[in-house]
JSON list of C-alpha atoms in Angstrom, two decimals:
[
{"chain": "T", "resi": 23, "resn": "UNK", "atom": "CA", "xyz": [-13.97, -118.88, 15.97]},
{"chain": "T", "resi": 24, "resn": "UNK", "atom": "CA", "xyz": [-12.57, -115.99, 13.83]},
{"chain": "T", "resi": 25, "resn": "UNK", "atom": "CA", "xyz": [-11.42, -113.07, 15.83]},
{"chain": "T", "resi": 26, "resn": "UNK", "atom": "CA", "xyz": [-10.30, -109.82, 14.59]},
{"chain": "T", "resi": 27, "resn": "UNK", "atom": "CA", "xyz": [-7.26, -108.78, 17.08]},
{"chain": "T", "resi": 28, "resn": "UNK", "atom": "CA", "xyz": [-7.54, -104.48, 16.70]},
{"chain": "T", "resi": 29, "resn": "UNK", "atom": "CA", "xyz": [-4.88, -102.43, 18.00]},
{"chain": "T", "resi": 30, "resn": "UNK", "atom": "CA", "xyz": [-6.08, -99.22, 19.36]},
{"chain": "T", "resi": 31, "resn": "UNK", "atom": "CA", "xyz": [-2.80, -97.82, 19.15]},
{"chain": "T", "resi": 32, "resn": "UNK", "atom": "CA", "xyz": [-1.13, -95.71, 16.31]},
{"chain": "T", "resi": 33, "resn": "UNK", "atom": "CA", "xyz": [2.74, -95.86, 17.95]},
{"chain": "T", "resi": 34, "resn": "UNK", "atom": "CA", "xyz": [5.62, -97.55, 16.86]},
{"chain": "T", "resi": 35, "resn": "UNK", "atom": "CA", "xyz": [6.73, -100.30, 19.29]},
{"chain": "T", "resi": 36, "resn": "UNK", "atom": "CA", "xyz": [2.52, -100.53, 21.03]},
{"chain": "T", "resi": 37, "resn": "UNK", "atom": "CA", "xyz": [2.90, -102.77, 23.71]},
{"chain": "T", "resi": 38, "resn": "UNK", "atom": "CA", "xyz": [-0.82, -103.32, 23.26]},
{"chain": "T", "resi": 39, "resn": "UNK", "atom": "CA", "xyz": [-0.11, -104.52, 19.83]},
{"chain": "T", "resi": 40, "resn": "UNK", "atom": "CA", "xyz": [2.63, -106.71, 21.09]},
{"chain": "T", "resi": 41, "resn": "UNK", "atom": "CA", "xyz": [-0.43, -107.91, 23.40]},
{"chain": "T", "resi": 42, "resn": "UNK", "atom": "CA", "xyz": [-2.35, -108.93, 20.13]},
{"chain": "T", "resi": 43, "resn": "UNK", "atom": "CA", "xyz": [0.51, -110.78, 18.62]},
{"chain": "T", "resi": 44, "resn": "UNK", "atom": "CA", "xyz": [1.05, -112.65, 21.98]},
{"chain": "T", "resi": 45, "resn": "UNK", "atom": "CA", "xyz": [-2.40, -113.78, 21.98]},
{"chain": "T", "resi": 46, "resn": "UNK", "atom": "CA", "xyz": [-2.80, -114.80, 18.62]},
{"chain": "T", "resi": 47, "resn": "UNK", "atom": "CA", "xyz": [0.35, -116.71, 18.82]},
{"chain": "T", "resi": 48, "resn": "UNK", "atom": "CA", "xyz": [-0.21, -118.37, 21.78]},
{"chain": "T", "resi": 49, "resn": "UNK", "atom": "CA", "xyz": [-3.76, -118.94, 21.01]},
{"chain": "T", "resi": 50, "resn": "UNK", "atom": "CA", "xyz": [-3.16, -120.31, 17.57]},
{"chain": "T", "resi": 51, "resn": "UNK", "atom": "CA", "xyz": [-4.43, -123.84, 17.68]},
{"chain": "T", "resi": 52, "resn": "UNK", "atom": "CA", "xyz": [-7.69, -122.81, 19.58]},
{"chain": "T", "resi": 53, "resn": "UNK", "atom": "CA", "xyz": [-8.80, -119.30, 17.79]},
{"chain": "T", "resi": 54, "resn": "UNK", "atom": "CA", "xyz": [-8.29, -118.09, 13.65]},
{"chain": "T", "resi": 55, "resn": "UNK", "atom": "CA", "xyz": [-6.52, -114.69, 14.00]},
{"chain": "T", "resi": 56, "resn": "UNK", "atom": "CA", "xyz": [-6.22, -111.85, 12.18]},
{"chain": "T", "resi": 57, "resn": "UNK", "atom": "CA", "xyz": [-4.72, -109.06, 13.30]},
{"chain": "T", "resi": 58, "resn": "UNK", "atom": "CA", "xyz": [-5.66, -105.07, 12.40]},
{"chain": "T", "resi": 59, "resn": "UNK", "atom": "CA", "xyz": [-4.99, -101.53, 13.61]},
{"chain": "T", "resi": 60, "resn": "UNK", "atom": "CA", "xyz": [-5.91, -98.22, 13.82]},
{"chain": "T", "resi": 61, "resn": "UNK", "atom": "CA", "xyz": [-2.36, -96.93, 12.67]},
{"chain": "T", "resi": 62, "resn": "UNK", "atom": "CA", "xyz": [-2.86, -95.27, 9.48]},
{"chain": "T", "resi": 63, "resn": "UNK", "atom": "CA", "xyz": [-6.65, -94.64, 9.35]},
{"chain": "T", "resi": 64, "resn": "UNK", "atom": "CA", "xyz": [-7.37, -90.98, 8.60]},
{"chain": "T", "resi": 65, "resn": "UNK", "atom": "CA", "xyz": [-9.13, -88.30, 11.17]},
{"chain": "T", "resi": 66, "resn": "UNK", "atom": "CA", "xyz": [-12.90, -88.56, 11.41]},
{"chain": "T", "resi": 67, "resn": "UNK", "atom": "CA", "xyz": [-14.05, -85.58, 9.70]},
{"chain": "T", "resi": 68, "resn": "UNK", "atom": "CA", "xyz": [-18.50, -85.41, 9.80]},
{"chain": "T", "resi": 69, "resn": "UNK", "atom": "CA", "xyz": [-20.05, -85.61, 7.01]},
{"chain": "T", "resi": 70, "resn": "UNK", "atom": "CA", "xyz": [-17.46, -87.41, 4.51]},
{"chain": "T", "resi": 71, "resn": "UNK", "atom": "CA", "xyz": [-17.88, -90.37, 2.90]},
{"chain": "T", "resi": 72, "resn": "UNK", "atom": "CA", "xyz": [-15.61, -93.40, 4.55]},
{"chain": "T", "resi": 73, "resn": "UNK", "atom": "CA", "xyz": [-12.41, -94.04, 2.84]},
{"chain": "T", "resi": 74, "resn": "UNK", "atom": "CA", "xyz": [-11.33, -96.91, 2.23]},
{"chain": "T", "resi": 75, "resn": "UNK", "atom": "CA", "xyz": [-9.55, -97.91, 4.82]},
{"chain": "T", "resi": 76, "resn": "UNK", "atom": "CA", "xyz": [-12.21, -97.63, 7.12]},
{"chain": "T", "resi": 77, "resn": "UNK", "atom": "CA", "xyz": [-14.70, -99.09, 4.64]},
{"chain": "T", "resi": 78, "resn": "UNK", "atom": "CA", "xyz": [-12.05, -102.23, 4.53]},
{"chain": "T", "resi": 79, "resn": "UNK", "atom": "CA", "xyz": [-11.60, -101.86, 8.04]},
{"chain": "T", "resi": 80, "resn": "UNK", "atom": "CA", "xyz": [-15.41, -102.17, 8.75]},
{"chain": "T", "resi": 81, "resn": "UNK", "atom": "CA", "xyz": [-15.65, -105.49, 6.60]},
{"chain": "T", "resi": 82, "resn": "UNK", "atom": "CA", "xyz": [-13.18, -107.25, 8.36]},
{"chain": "T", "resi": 83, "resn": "UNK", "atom": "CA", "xyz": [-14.94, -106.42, 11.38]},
{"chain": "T", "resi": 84, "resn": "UNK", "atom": "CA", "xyz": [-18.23, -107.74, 10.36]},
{"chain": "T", "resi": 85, "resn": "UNK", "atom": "CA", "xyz": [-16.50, -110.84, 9.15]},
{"chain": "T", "resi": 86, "resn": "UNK", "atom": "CA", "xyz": [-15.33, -111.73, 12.31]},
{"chain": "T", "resi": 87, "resn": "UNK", "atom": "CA", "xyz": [-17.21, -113.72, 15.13]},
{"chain": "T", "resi": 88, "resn": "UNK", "atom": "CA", "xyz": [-15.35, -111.45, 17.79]},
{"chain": "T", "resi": 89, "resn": "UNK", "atom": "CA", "xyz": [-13.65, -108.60, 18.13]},
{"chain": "T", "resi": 90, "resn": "UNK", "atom": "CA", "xyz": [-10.48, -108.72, 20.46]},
{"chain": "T", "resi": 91, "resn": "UNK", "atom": "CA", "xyz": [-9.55, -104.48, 20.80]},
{"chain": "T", "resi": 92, "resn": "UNK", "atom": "CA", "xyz": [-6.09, -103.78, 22.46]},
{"chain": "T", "resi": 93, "resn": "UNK", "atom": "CA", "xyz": [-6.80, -100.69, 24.04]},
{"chain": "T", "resi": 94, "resn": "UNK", "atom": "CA", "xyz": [-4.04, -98.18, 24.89]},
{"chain": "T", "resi": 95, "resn": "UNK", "atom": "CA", "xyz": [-4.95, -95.50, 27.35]},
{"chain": "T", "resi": 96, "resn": "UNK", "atom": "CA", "xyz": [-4.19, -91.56, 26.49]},
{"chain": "T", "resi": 97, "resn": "UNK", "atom": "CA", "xyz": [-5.03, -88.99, 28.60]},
{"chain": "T", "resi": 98, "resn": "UNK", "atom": "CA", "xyz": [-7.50, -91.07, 31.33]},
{"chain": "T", "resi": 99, "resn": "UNK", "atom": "CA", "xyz": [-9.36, -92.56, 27.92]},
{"chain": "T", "resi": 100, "resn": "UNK", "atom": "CA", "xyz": [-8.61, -94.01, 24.56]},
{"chain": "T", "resi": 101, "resn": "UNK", "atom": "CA", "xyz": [-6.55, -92.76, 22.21]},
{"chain": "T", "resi": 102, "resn": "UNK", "atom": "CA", "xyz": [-7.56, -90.60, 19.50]},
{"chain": "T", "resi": 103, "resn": "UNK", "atom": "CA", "xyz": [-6.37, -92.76, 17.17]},
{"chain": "T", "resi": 104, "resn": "UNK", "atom": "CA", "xyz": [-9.48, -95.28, 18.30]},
{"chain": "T", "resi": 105, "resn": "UNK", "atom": "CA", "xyz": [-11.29, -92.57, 18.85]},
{"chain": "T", "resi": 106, "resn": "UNK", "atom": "CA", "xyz": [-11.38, -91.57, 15.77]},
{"chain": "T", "resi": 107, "resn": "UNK", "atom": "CA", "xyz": [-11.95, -94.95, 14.12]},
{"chain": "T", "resi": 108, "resn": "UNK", "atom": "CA", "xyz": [-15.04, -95.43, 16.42]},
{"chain": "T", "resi": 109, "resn": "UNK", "atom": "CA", "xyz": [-16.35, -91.99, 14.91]},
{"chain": "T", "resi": 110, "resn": "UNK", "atom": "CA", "xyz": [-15.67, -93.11, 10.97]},
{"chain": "T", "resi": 111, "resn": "UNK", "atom": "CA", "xyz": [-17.46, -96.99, 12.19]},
{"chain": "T", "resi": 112, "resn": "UNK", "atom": "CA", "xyz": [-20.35, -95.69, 14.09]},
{"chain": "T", "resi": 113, "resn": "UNK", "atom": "CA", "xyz": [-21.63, -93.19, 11.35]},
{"chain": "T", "resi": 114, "resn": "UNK", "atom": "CA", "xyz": [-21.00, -95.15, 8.39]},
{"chain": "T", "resi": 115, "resn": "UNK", "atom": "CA", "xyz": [-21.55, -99.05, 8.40]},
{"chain": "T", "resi": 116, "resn": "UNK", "atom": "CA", "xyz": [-21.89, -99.73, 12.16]},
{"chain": "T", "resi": 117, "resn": "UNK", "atom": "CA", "xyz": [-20.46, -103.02, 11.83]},
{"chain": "T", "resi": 118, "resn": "UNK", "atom": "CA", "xyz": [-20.22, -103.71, 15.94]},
{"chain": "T", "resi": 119, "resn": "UNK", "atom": "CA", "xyz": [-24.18, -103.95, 16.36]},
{"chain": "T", "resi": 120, "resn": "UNK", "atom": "CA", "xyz": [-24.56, -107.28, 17.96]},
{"chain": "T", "resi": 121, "resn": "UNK", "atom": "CA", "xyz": [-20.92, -108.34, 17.46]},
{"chain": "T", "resi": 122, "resn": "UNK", "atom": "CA", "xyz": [-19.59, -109.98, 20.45]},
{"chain": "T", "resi": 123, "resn": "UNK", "atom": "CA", "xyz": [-16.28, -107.76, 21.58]},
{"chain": "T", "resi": 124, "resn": "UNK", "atom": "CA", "xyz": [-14.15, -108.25, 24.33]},
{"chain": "T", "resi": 125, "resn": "UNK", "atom": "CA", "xyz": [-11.24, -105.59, 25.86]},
{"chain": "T", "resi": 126, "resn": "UNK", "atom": "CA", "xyz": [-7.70, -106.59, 26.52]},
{"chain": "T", "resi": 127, "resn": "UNK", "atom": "CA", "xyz": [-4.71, -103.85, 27.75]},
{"chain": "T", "resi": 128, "resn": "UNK", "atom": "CA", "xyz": [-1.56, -103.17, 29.00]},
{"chain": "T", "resi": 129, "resn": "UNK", "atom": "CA", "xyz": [0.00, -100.10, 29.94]},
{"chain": "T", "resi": 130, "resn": "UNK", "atom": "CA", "xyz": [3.90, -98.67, 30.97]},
{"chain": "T", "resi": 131, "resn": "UNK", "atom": "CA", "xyz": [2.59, -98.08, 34.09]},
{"chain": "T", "resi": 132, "resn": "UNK", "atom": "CA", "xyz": [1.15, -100.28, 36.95]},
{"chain": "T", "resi": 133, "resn": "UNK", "atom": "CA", "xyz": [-2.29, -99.29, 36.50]},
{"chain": "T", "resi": 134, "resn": "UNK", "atom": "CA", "xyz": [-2.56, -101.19, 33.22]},
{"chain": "T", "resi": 135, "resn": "UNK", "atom": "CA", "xyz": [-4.82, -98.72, 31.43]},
{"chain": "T", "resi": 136, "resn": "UNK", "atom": "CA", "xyz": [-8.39, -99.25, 33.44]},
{"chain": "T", "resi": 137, "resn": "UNK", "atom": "CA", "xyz": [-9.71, -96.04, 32.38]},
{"chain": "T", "resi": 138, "resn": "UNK", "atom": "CA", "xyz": [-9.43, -96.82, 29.05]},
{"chain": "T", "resi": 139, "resn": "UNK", "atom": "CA", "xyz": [-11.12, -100.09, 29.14]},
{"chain": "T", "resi": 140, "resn": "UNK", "atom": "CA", "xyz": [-13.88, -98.42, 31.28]},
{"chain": "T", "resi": 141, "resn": "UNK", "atom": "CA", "xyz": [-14.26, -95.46, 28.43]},
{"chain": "T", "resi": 142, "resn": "UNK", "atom": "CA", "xyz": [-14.41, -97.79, 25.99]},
{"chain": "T", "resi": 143, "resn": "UNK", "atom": "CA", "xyz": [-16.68, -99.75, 27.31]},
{"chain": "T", "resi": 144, "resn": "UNK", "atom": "CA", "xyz": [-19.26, -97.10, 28.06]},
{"chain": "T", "resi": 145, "resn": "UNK", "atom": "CA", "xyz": [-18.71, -96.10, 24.10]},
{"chain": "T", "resi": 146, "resn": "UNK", "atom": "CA", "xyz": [-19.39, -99.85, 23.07]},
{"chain": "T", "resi": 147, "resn": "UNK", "atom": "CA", "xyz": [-22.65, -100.51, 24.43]},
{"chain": "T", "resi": 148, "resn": "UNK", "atom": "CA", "xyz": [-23.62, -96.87, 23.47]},
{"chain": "T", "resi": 149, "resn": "UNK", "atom": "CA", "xyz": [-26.65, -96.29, 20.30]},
{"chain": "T", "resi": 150, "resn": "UNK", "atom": "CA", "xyz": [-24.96, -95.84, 17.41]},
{"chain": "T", "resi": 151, "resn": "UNK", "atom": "CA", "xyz": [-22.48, -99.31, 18.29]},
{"chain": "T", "resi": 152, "resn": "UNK", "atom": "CA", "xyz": [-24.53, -101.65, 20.36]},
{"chain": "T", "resi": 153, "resn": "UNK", "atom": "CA", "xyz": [-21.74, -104.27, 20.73]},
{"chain": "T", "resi": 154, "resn": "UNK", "atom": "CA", "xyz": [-22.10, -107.57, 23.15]},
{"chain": "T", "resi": 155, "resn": "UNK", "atom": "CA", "xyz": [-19.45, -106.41, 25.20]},
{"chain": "T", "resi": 156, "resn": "UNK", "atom": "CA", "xyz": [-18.01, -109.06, 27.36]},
{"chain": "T", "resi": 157, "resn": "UNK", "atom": "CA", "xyz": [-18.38, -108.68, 31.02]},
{"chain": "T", "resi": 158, "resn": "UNK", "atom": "CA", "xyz": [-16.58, -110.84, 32.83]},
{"chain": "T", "resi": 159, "resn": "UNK", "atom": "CA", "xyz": [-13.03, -110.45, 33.98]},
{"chain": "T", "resi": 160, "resn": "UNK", "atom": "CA", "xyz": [-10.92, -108.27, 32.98]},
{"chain": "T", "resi": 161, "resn": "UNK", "atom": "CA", "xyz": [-7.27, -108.13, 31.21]},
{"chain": "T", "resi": 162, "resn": "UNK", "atom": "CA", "xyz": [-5.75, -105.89, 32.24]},
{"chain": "T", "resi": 163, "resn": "UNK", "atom": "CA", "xyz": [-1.76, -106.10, 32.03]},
{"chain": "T", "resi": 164, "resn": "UNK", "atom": "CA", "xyz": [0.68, -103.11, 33.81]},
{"chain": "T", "resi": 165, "resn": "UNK", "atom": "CA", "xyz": [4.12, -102.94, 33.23]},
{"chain": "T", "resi": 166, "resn": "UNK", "atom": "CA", "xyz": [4.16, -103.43, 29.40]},
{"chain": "T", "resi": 167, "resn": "UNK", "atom": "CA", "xyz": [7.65, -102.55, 28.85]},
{"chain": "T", "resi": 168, "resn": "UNK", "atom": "CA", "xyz": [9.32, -105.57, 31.04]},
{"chain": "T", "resi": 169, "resn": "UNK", "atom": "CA", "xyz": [6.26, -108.19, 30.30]},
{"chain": "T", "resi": 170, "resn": "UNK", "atom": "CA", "xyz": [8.06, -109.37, 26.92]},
{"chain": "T", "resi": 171, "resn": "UNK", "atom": "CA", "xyz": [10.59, -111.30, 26.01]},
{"chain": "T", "resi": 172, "resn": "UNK", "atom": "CA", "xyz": [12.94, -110.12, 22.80]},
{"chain": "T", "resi": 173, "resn": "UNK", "atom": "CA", "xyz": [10.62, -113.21, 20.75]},
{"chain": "T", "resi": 174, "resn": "UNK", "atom": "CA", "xyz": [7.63, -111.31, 22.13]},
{"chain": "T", "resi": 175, "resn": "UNK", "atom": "CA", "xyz": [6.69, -113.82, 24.23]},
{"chain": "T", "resi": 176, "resn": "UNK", "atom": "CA", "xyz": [5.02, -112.64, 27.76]},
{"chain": "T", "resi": 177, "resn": "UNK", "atom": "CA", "xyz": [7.73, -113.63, 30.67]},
{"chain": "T", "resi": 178, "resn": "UNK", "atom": "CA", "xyz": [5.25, -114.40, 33.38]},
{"chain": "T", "resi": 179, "resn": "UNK", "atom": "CA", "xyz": [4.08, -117.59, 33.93]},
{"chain": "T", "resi": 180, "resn": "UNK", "atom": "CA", "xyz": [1.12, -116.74, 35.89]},
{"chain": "T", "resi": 181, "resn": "UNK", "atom": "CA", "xyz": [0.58, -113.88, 33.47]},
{"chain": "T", "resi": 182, "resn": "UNK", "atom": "CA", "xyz": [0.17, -116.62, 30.73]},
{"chain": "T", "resi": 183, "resn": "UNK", "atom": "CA", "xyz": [-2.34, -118.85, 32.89]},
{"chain": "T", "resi": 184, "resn": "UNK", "atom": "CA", "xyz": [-4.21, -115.64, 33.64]},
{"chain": "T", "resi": 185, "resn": "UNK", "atom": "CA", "xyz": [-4.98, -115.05, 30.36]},
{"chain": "T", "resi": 186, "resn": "UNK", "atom": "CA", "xyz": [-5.88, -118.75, 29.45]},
{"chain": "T", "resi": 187, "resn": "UNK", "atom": "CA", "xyz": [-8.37, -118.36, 32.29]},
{"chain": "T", "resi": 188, "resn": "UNK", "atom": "CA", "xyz": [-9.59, -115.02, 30.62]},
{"chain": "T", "resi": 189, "resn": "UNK", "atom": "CA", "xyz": [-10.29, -116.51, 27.48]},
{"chain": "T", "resi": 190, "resn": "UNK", "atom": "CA", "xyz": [-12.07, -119.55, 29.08]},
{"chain": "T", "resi": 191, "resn": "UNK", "atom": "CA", "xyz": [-14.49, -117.07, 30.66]},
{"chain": "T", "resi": 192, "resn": "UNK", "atom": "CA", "xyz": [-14.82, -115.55, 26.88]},
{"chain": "T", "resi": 193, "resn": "UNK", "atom": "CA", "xyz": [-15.65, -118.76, 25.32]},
{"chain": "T", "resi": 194, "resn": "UNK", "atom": "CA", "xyz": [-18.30, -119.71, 27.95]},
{"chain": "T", "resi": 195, "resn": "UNK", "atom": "CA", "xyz": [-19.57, -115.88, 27.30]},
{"chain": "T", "resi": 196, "resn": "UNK", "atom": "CA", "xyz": [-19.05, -116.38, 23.71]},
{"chain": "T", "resi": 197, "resn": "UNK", "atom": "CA", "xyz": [-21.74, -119.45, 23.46]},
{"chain": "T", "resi": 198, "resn": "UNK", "atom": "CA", "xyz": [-23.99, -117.57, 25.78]},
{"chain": "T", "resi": 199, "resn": "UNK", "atom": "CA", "xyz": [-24.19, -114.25, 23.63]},
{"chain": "T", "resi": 200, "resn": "UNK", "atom": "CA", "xyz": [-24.53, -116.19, 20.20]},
{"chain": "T", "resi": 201, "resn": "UNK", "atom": "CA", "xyz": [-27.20, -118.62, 21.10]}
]
């Protein structure tokens, strides 16, 4: 299965991206990765043409079987960075109708950015995107900044089986959405 691995995050140092590059790492042998972002994608301004970016941005996208978004939360929601991106996508080439998408996150704080997940969510399924969001459970990972090792390796143990489990769940999902 080819997923696209999106971080939602324009920051230096994203633990959410660190997320990504965990999970395509350790997920390797079972999943073809590739990994985008947000970072550098210009404001969504109504009525303009797509540049480039987001043009290139939206084919890589619709290549993929799955998108895997990393999904920082700002302010109770997602950041405008994402935001933003979901504007340029879902007025130009709406590339998530019917594309199976599934929601990971992890946060500084203990929460482990639940609002986000839940905004984004609600913007996912909404006309305009109509994504196969998955439903199952979620990830949902608090405490970014001491979950890594300095390889970028998460520390936890039951962290790591978690998410295994997780993306069991996806792949039984996954077959059900695509059939």
């Amino acid at each position: 299965m080819k997923i696209l691995a999106l971080s939602g995050s324009n920051a230096n140092n994203s633990f959410n991206e660190a997320l990504l590059k965990f999970i395509s790492k350790h997920f390797a042998d079972r999943y073809d990765f590739k990994l985008a972002t947000v970072k550098g994608l210009p404001m969504f301004k109504e009525g303009e043409d797509a540049p480039e970016s987001v043009t290139a941005l939206s084919k890589e996208i619709e290549a993929a079987d799955l998108v895997l978004i990393g999904s920082p939360e700002q302010q109770h929601s997602v950041t405008s960075a994402l935001s933003s991106a979901l504007e340029w996508l879902s007025s130009t080439s709406h590339p998530f109708k019917n594309k199976p998408l599934v929601m990971v996150s992890t946060s500084p704080m203990p929460q482990g950015a639940s609002r986000s997940q839940s905004r984004l969510r609600s913007l996912l399924m909404a006309p305009g995107f109509g994504a196969k969001v998955f439903a199952g459970d979620e990830f949902m990972m608090g405490n970014g900044p001491s979950q890594f090792d300095d390889n970028g390796d998460l520390t936890d143990e039951g962290t790591v089986k978690f998410l295994g489990q997780f993306f069991d769940e996806v792949d039984e999902w996954y077959a059900q959405v695509t059939k």
